[in-house]
XYZ file of C-alpha atoms in Angstrom:
562
model
C 104.888 -119.717 -16.987
C 105.428 -121.854 -13.868
C 102.773 -121.881 -11.199
C 105.134 -120.431 -8.563
C 105.953 -117.478 -10.829
C 102.266 -116.778 -11.433
C 101.578 -116.813 -7.716
C 104.489 -114.452 -7.096
C 103.140 -112.003 -9.704
C 99.678 -112.114 -8.130
C 101.185 -111.485 -4.691
C 103.148 -108.498 -6.011
C 100.065 -107.065 -7.694
C 98.036 -107.582 -4.532
C 100.689 -105.934 -2.362
C 101.119 -103.063 -4.800
C 97.341 -102.592 -4.888
C 97.152 -102.478 -1.111
C 100.071 -100.055 -1.023
C 98.398 -97.878 -3.634
C 95.109 -97.909 -1.712
C 96.922 -97.055 1.507
C 98.678 -94.114 -0.147
C 95.413 -92.944 -1.716
C 93.604 -93.194 1.626
C 96.392 -91.270 3.374
C 96.217 -88.482 0.803
C 92.428 -88.345 1.136
C 92.603 -88.123 4.930
C 95.253 -85.392 4.658
C 93.140 -83.340 2.245
C 90.036 -83.718 4.421
C 91.999 -82.604 7.480
C 93.418 -79.605 5.633
C 89.926 -78.627 4.453
C 88.645 -78.860 8.002
C 91.567 -76.757 9.275
C 90.878 -74.146 6.601
C 87.208 -74.073 7.604
C 88.160 -73.568 11.248
C 90.463 -70.686 10.337
C 87.794 -68.993 8.257
C 85.181 -69.492 10.981
C 87.478 -67.699 13.443
C 87.849 -64.677 11.166
C 85.148 -62.720 13.027
C 87.018 -62.895 16.323
C 89.019 -59.815 17.253
C 92.725 -60.328 17.796
C 94.422 -59.166 20.959
C 98.022 -59.131 22.053
C 97.664 -61.779 24.766
C 96.644 -64.696 22.533
C 98.319 -65.984 19.399
C 96.312 -68.133 17.012
C 98.345 -70.921 15.407
C 97.649 -71.669 11.764
C 99.229 -74.313 9.568
C 98.675 -72.091 6.568
C 101.017 -69.530 5.154
C 99.693 -65.927 5.007
C 97.766 -66.488 1.792
C 96.360 -63.578 -0.158
C 92.946 -63.564 -1.778
C 94.633 -63.715 -5.197
C 96.400 -66.994 -4.310
C 93.185 -68.503 -2.934
C 91.356 -67.713 -6.175
C 94.091 -68.753 -8.629
C 95.370 -71.844 -6.782
C 92.857 -72.955 -4.140
C 94.530 -76.374 -3.604
C 98.098 -75.132 -3.240
C 97.619 -74.609 0.485
C 97.490 -78.398 0.958
C 101.224 -78.648 0.169
C 102.605 -75.104 0.283
C 100.808 -74.150 3.488
C 102.673 -76.240 6.080
C 106.000 -75.868 4.260
C 105.679 -72.095 4.024
C 104.518 -71.855 7.614
C 107.642 -73.639 8.822
C 109.892 -71.729 6.418
C 108.570 -68.342 7.525
C 109.502 -69.034 11.131
C 112.930 -70.200 9.972
C 113.494 -66.854 8.212
C 113.348 -65.137 11.614
C 116.599 -66.929 12.456
C 118.212 -66.853 9.007
C 117.881 -63.189 8.072
C 119.659 -63.749 4.761
C 116.566 -65.648 3.484
C 114.880 -62.500 2.266
C 112.304 -62.225 -0.480
C 114.863 -60.912 -2.958
C 117.281 -63.730 -2.177
C 114.590 -66.348 -2.709
C 113.633 -64.692 -6.018
C 117.230 -64.947 -7.253
C 117.337 -68.592 -6.153
C 114.110 -69.336 -8.046
C 115.632 -67.903 -11.233
C 118.737 -70.063 -10.773
C 116.626 -73.197 -10.155
C 114.476 -72.388 -13.206
C 117.584 -72.218 -15.405
C 118.849 -75.513 -14.021
C 115.420 -77.116 -14.564
C 115.324 -75.976 -18.188
C 118.757 -77.524 -18.758
C 117.612 -80.842 -17.300
C 114.336 -80.929 -19.218
C 116.116 -80.245 -22.518
C 118.434 -83.256 -21.989
C 117.489 -85.834 -24.642
C 119.875 -88.593 -23.568
C 118.511 -89.429 -20.096
C 114.906 -89.839 -18.962
C 115.896 -89.601 -15.289
C 117.501 -86.193 -15.846
C 114.299 -84.982 -17.499
C 112.324 -86.250 -14.506
C 114.738 -84.349 -12.260
C 114.095 -81.226 -14.345
C 110.359 -81.543 -13.752
C 110.938 -81.825 -9.999
C 113.249 -78.808 -10.068
C 110.610 -76.830 -11.932
C 108.083 -77.657 -9.200
C 110.646 -76.479 -6.640
C 110.974 -73.281 -8.661
C 107.173 -72.797 -8.464
C 107.338 -73.200 -4.702
C 110.201 -70.684 -4.398
C 108.355 -68.257 -6.657
C 105.366 -68.361 -4.299
C 107.541 -68.317 -1.192
C 109.369 -65.045 -1.981
C 106.122 -63.083 -1.796
C 105.130 -64.837 1.419
C 108.452 -63.966 3.063
C 108.197 -60.345 1.914
C 104.645 -60.030 3.255
C 105.551 -61.790 6.483
C 108.382 -59.380 7.296
C 106.609 -56.274 5.985
C 104.459 -54.693 8.703
C 103.272 -51.576 6.909
C 101.325 -52.813 3.911
C 97.885 -54.246 3.462
C 99.432 -57.413 1.984
C 100.173 -58.594 5.574
C 96.821 -60.334 5.992
C 96.647 -63.733 7.627
C 94.161 -66.242 6.283
C 92.076 -66.032 9.451
C 91.797 -62.246 9.045
C 90.533 -62.073 5.459
C 87.065 -61.176 6.715
C 88.037 -59.685 10.067
C 90.511 -57.190 11.464
C 93.906 -56.554 9.875
C 96.918 -57.741 11.792
C 98.962 -54.870 13.237
C 96.301 -52.378 12.209
C 97.861 -49.652 14.317
C 100.799 -49.641 11.903
C 98.784 -49.487 8.710
C 98.832 -46.239 6.714
C 95.032 -46.176 6.733
C 94.969 -45.303 10.410
C 96.480 -41.810 10.033
C 94.008 -41.219 7.223
C 91.186 -42.188 9.579
C 92.537 -39.870 12.288
C 92.874 -36.897 9.953
C 89.181 -35.845 9.771
C 88.770 -36.617 13.472
C 91.349 -33.978 14.420
C 91.072 -31.683 11.404
C 87.526 -30.458 12.068
C 87.928 -29.393 15.735
C 91.283 -27.811 14.956
C 89.753 -25.759 12.145
C 86.902 -24.717 14.445
C 89.371 -23.667 17.143
C 91.436 -21.744 14.606
C 88.322 -20.067 13.208
C 87.094 -18.995 16.659
C 90.525 -17.722 17.607
C 90.742 -15.537 14.507
C 87.180 -14.277 14.960
C 87.931 -13.397 18.581
C 91.101 -11.625 17.560
C 89.219 -9.489 15.033
C 86.509 -8.579 17.556
C 89.000 -7.659 20.263
C 91.107 -5.618 17.842
C 88.001 -3.730 16.769
C 87.020 -2.988 20.382
C 90.541 -1.945 21.317
C 90.658 0.428 18.340
C 87.496 2.089 19.644
C 88.856 2.366 23.189
C 92.314 3.672 22.301
C 91.152 7.184 21.207
C 89.267 7.553 24.493
C 92.405 6.812 26.479
C 94.151 9.701 24.762
C 91.591 12.143 26.173
C 92.644 11.618 29.804
C 94.922 14.652 29.629
C 91.898 16.891 29.145
C 89.851 15.552 32.081
C 90.700 18.560 34.270
C 89.437 21.124 31.774
C 85.745 20.272 31.715
C 83.917 18.094 34.256
C 80.975 17.204 31.978
C 83.294 16.193 29.148
C 85.338 14.122 31.575
C 82.207 12.329 32.833
C 81.065 11.555 29.290
C 84.502 10.263 28.360
C 84.735 8.074 31.451
C 81.191 6.758 30.938
C 81.922 5.916 27.309
C 85.197 4.303 28.315
C 83.461 2.263 31.027
C 80.833 0.970 28.575
C 83.454 0.017 26.055
C 85.549 -1.776 28.667
C 82.511 -3.701 29.919
C 81.647 -4.632 26.337
C 85.236 -5.729 25.784
C 85.148 -7.797 28.966
C 81.874 -9.487 27.979
C 83.070 -10.280 24.482
C 86.393 -11.524 25.829
C 84.645 -13.845 28.273
C 82.307 -15.164 25.581
C 85.166 -15.684 23.145
C 87.252 -17.370 25.818
C 84.428 -19.814 26.552
C 84.039 -20.611 22.850
C 87.758 -21.206 22.450
C 87.854 -23.309 25.614
C 84.957 -25.426 24.343
C 86.701 -26.001 21.005
C 89.982 -26.814 22.762
C 88.242 -29.320 25.051
C 86.691 -30.970 21.993
C 90.157 -31.299 20.469
C 91.466 -32.718 23.735
C 88.700 -35.336 23.923
C 89.407 -36.519 20.414
C 93.138 -36.683 21.045
C 92.501 -38.701 24.219
C 90.216 -41.030 22.277
C 92.832 -41.643 19.597
C 95.569 -42.000 22.214
C 93.487 -44.644 23.970
C 93.337 -46.677 20.778
C 97.080 -46.433 20.205
C 98.316 -46.936 23.765
C 96.888 -50.415 24.396
C 99.426 -52.106 22.141
C 99.381 -53.097 18.526
C 95.691 -54.033 18.599
C 93.120 -51.627 20.132
C 90.624 -52.837 22.699
C 87.138 -54.078 21.807
C 85.372 -51.097 23.390
C 87.539 -48.633 21.477
C 86.769 -50.431 18.227
C 83.054 -50.251 18.979
C 83.313 -46.510 19.541
C 85.212 -46.149 16.280
C 82.545 -48.179 14.472
C 79.800 -45.997 15.951
C 81.656 -42.866 14.850
C 81.829 -44.201 11.316
C 78.134 -45.102 11.403
C 77.237 -41.627 12.644
C 79.285 -40.090 9.849
C 77.593 -42.327 7.288
C 74.096 -41.566 8.589
C 74.801 -37.835 8.553
C 76.070 -37.906 4.985
C 73.063 -40.013 3.943
C 70.556 -37.629 5.527
C 69.495 -39.798 8.511
C 70.033 -37.028 11.060
C 67.751 -38.321 13.838
C 69.291 -41.795 13.680
C 72.774 -40.305 13.886
C 71.818 -38.119 16.863
C 70.304 -41.048 18.788
C 73.332 -43.211 18.121
C 75.767 -40.479 19.179
C 73.843 -39.467 22.315
C 73.513 -42.855 23.976
C 76.274 -44.929 22.427
C 73.689 -47.284 20.985
C 74.405 -49.942 18.446
C 72.609 -49.998 15.122
C 71.069 -53.148 13.679
C 69.868 -52.932 10.083
C 67.047 -55.459 9.718
C 66.287 -54.513 6.125
C 66.628 -51.594 3.733
C 63.832 -49.537 5.318
C 63.771 -50.266 9.049
C 66.452 -49.522 11.626
C 66.462 -51.051 15.119
C 68.585 -49.495 17.861
C 69.613 -51.477 20.922
C 72.001 -50.455 23.665
C 75.319 -52.217 24.114
C 77.220 -49.743 26.226
C 76.384 -46.320 27.556
C 78.874 -43.820 26.210
C 78.140 -40.429 24.670
C 80.204 -39.955 21.520
C 78.718 -36.631 20.438
C 82.022 -34.845 21.067
C 83.769 -37.346 18.792
C 81.507 -36.610 15.824
C 80.721 -33.581 13.654
C 76.965 -33.567 14.144
C 76.748 -29.815 14.751
C 78.331 -29.068 11.376
C 75.874 -31.299 9.536
C 72.947 -29.788 11.442
C 74.022 -26.321 10.328
C 74.225 -27.587 6.766
C 70.759 -29.120 7.156
C 69.329 -25.771 8.256
C 70.877 -24.120 5.213
C 69.456 -26.808 2.929
C 65.986 -26.468 4.439
C 66.028 -22.698 3.951
C 67.214 -23.069 0.368
C 64.345 -25.474 -0.258
C 62.024 -22.686 0.965
C 63.740 -20.235 -1.441
C 65.452 -18.368 1.391
C 69.183 -17.685 1.062
C 69.668 -15.759 4.322
C 71.290 -18.563 6.322
C 73.408 -19.632 3.379
C 74.747 -16.089 2.987
C 75.460 -15.951 6.722
C 77.389 -19.205 6.431
C 79.322 -17.804 3.459
C 80.202 -14.717 5.514
C 81.493 -16.853 8.383
C 83.651 -18.918 6.031
C 84.611 -16.159 3.622
C 88.362 -16.739 3.835
C 88.094 -20.472 3.146
C 85.729 -19.929 0.227
C 88.078 -17.327 -1.214
C 90.999 -19.764 -1.070
C 88.881 -22.426 -2.758
C 87.773 -19.907 -5.415
C 84.205 -20.887 -4.675
C 81.315 -19.092 -6.406
C 78.741 -20.079 -3.781
C 78.218 -16.549 -2.468
C 77.940 -15.178 -6.018
C 75.371 -17.845 -6.863
C 73.343 -16.959 -3.782
C 73.436 -13.244 -4.619
C 72.337 -14.049 -8.152
C 69.495 -16.162 -6.785
C 68.462 -13.239 -4.578
C 68.314 -11.088 -7.701
C 66.126 -13.684 -9.433
C 63.783 -13.942 -6.448
C 63.349 -10.151 -6.436
C 62.466 -10.295 -10.137
C 59.901 -13.003 -9.417
C 58.301 -10.724 -6.812
C 58.198 -7.927 -9.438
C 60.578 -5.753 -7.363
C 62.692 -4.612 -10.282
C 64.102 -1.469 -8.669
C 65.189 -3.448 -5.613
C 66.723 -6.005 -7.963
C 68.690 -3.279 -9.773
C 70.002 -1.860 -6.490
C 70.879 -5.389 -5.346
C 72.760 -6.043 -8.598
C 74.729 -2.793 -8.313
C 75.733 -3.636 -4.756
C 76.491 -7.354 -4.945
C 76.813 -8.393 -8.604
C 79.378 -5.844 -9.775
C 82.291 -8.068 -10.740
C 85.332 -8.018 -12.988
C 85.365 -11.768 -13.587
C 84.504 -12.327 -17.244
C 82.710 -15.607 -16.611
C 80.593 -14.134 -13.823
C 80.047 -10.987 -15.884
C 78.535 -13.003 -18.727
C 76.250 -14.748 -16.223
C 75.144 -11.399 -14.817
C 74.463 -10.078 -18.304
C 72.213 -13.036 -19.058
C 70.425 -12.514 -15.758
C 69.835 -8.841 -16.583
C 67.554 -9.978 -19.414
C 65.001 -10.885 -16.741
C 64.402 -7.161 -16.220
C 62.980 -6.909 -19.741
C 60.405 -9.668 -19.486
C 57.461 -9.401 -17.093
C 56.774 -12.154 -14.591
C 53.725 -13.362 -16.543
C 55.693 -13.901 -19.759
C 54.523 -16.914 -21.754
C 57.547 -18.939 -22.809
C 55.871 -21.319 -25.285
C 55.977 -18.930 -28.313
C 59.714 -18.377 -27.808
C 60.278 -22.111 -27.579
C 58.304 -22.642 -30.782
C 60.367 -19.961 -32.522
C 63.575 -21.594 -31.331
C 62.503 -25.029 -32.579
C 61.440 -23.576 -35.934
C 64.750 -21.799 -36.453
C 66.651 -24.974 -35.614
C 64.570 -26.949 -38.142
C 65.467 -24.492 -40.928
C 69.076 -23.754 -40.010
C 71.816 -24.982 -42.373
C 75.537 -24.170 -42.706
C 74.682 -22.061 -45.773
C 72.874 -19.593 -43.488
C 76.197 -18.410 -42.037
C 78.256 -17.969 -45.185
C 78.738 -14.645 -46.948
C 75.693 -12.462 -47.396
C 75.758 -12.946 -51.167
C 75.482 -16.725 -50.842
C 72.492 -16.669 -48.492
C 68.979 -17.490 -49.590
C 66.682 -14.495 -49.494
C 63.675 -16.757 -48.912
C 65.206 -18.445 -45.827
C 63.990 -17.038 -42.457
C 67.270 -17.965 -40.747
C 69.236 -15.918 -43.290
C 67.412 -12.776 -42.176
C 69.741 -10.588 -40.060
C 67.311 -10.288 -37.144
C 66.881 -14.054 -36.791
C 70.368 -15.044 -37.882
C 71.947 -14.001 -34.571
C 69.192 -15.673 -32.542
C 69.803 -19.011 -34.257
C 73.589 -18.818 -34.002
C 73.894 -21.189 -31.022
C 71.131 -23.555 -32.154
C 71.896 -26.922 -33.762
C 71.595 -27.379 -37.504
C 68.636 -29.139 -39.047
C 68.980 -32.869 -39.622
C 69.177 -33.423 -43.396
C 70.022 -36.887 -44.677
C 69.907 -35.699 -48.319
C 71.213 -32.438 -49.743
C 68.782 -30.149 -51.555
C 69.951 -27.827 -54.342
C 67.975 -24.609 -54.739
C 68.023 -22.256 -57.694
C 69.443 -18.903 -56.673
C 67.125 -16.996 -59.050
C 63.701 -18.561 -58.451
C 64.269 -20.412 -55.164
C 62.859 -23.631 -56.643
C 64.561 -27.006 -56.202
C 66.970 -28.316 -58.827
C 65.726 -31.754 -59.884
C 64.787 -33.748 -62.959
C 62.035 -31.234 -63.772
C 64.360 -28.263 -63.331
C 67.853 -29.558 -64.192
C 70.865 -27.436 -63.226
C 72.773 -25.526 -65.922
C 76.247 -24.059 -65.431
C 77.322 -20.735 -66.919
C 80.875 -20.279 -68.247
C 81.823 -18.455 -65.023
C 81.021 -21.581 -62.984
C 77.753 -20.531 -61.315
C 74.816 -22.928 -61.558
C 71.145 -21.997 -61.920
C 67.924 -23.766 -62.780
C 66.991 -24.408 -66.408
C 63.563 -22.838 -66.012
C 65.007 -19.505 -64.833
C 67.674 -19.382 -67.560
C 65.194 -20.287 -70.331
C 62.835 -17.566 -69.204
C 65.705 -15.058 -69.022
C 66.903 -16.040 -72.519
C 63.414 -15.608 -73.984
C 63.222 -12.106 -72.537
C 66.753 -11.068 -73.693
C 67.022 -12.512 -77.226
C 68.893 -15.658 -76.192
C 71.171 -13.913 -73.706
C 71.370 -14.747 -69.989
C 72.714 -12.468 -67.263
C 74.442 -13.889 -64.191
C 72.708 -12.207 -61.230
C 75.878 -12.441 -59.119
C 78.590 -11.186 -61.479
C 76.321 -9.332 -63.984
C 78.146 -11.059 -66.844
C 76.211 -11.768 -70.096
C 76.478 -15.089 -71.954
C 74.595 -16.734 -74.817
C 72.193 -19.415 -73.678
C 73.874 -21.967 -75.926
C 77.057 -21.687 -73.806
C 75.280 -23.110 -70.757
C 76.320 -26.658 -69.887
C 74.159 -29.270 -68.256
C 75.636 -30.670 -65.046
C 74.829 -33.787 -63.084
C 74.902 -34.322 -59.348
C 76.213 -37.675 -58.147
C 77.136 -39.098 -54.767
C 80.864 -39.640 -54.194
C 81.408 -42.856 -52.269
C 84.441 -43.574 -50.121
C 85.992 -46.968 -49.490
C 88.441 -47.987 -46.800
C 91.236 -50.073 -48.295
C 94.226 -51.196 -46.241
C 93.544 -48.497 -43.659
C 93.474 -45.726 -46.339
C 90.390 -43.750 -47.308
C 90.062 -43.881 -51.125
C 87.483 -41.967 -53.146
C 85.867 -43.580 -56.176
C 86.988 -41.593 -59.256
C 84.341 -39.678 -61.150
C 84.374 -37.981 -64.587
C 81.833 -35.343 -63.599
C 82.866 -31.757 -63.013
C 82.830 -30.197 -59.548
C 80.178 -27.508 -59.755
C 80.199 -24.223 -57.840
C 76.906 -23.120 -56.385
């Protein structure tokens, strides 16, 4: 090769190497910049979004699934998708469905190009088209999420760990408002109905007195008594009306405060204010503390609008951020009532629980709850424990008379407590139960003729007691002679009579010696010569699973009847 040609080749290699290094360095700088931009976006995720500022991001609205499955795709797809999404605002025809159809068309065209054997360039074009198809396949979901404002898929990358964008339009918000308004409304409805019942009862008592005004001129003393009675009833009606009106007004004001609170969060635009979000967070914390049993912590947080800092699993530090009482926005009073009921139940007192059941009788009836029945039954048990059996019987007649079959069976079991004294020792009954279970077999519940007379469980008095107990664990079957009750084994082999019944050899030999070689079947009373008895053998029948079918190994032995 000439010297000039060698120099030209070296120059080309050198230039290509520099070009390659420049391209590699450019790609490296681009990737580092994209990583830094992604870090900045993630570091801003804790900032709350408002409607006055718009944070620009070069990334498409990636989902967590895309970040996990293709963490490097955002280097290329991010800027392209970001620009394309803004372009779809102008070109409305670029919908998610349209892009999906286009991706299918491009995929078909790519497969045609890749399958072309004649041209390498066409196959290269097919590979590029397939990469375009991958981009379109990812873009259709991005466009759909970008234009959809009512699903949780609309999450920008900077909000993965912060607030949702357009949270006021998410379906979770009405779900969060539901318990906030449901409880005070139910309380208002309950007080209204209670007031209506009280006033109707008072009016029914006053109405007969108003009908006596025609007789006021007949007798002065009767007229004075009637007017005095009427005055007392009217004063009582006025007092109860005022008290009921105050209760209803208090419940209505509580509803109004909660509506105003929710309206405040929805009237400031798409994104609520920071203070409203803090109040909402405190409400959720109060609800969590109440459900977890931290009543004092919940009360302190609700009273002063404090903020809770959890330093570890056991200590709680409270520091004040803003002074706002949120007691009216929580359901602390309901949980405190429940706490009082729980404390009384822990002290074996059901009075407050029964009072609560009486106040909420209609709701419990709709729910088909058995809480009141359970409390009445517990009252019966507590009277038995105090050895007040007559009071327990009167209590059962008054409160436990029911037509429900399930409750009736429970009451019948509870009535057994009247038979046993309070100082009854349970250990002998437990020992008897364990002993019956250790001896119980399926043979104990066959016909009376097939039962073993020597078995305690086969006795009629104990047979019913052991009916619901589990059977004894027997890994090996034991054959017992029906005549002598001894086991059938190699020392006492089983013999079968012509009628099919099997007995021990020792019993049949003894019977034949006493009856001149004749044996009598104790079950059928049939008589046979001893020489007609056949010796039988007991074997284990194994089963094998072949081709999904259970096959038994064939055996030449006879099936014996015992």
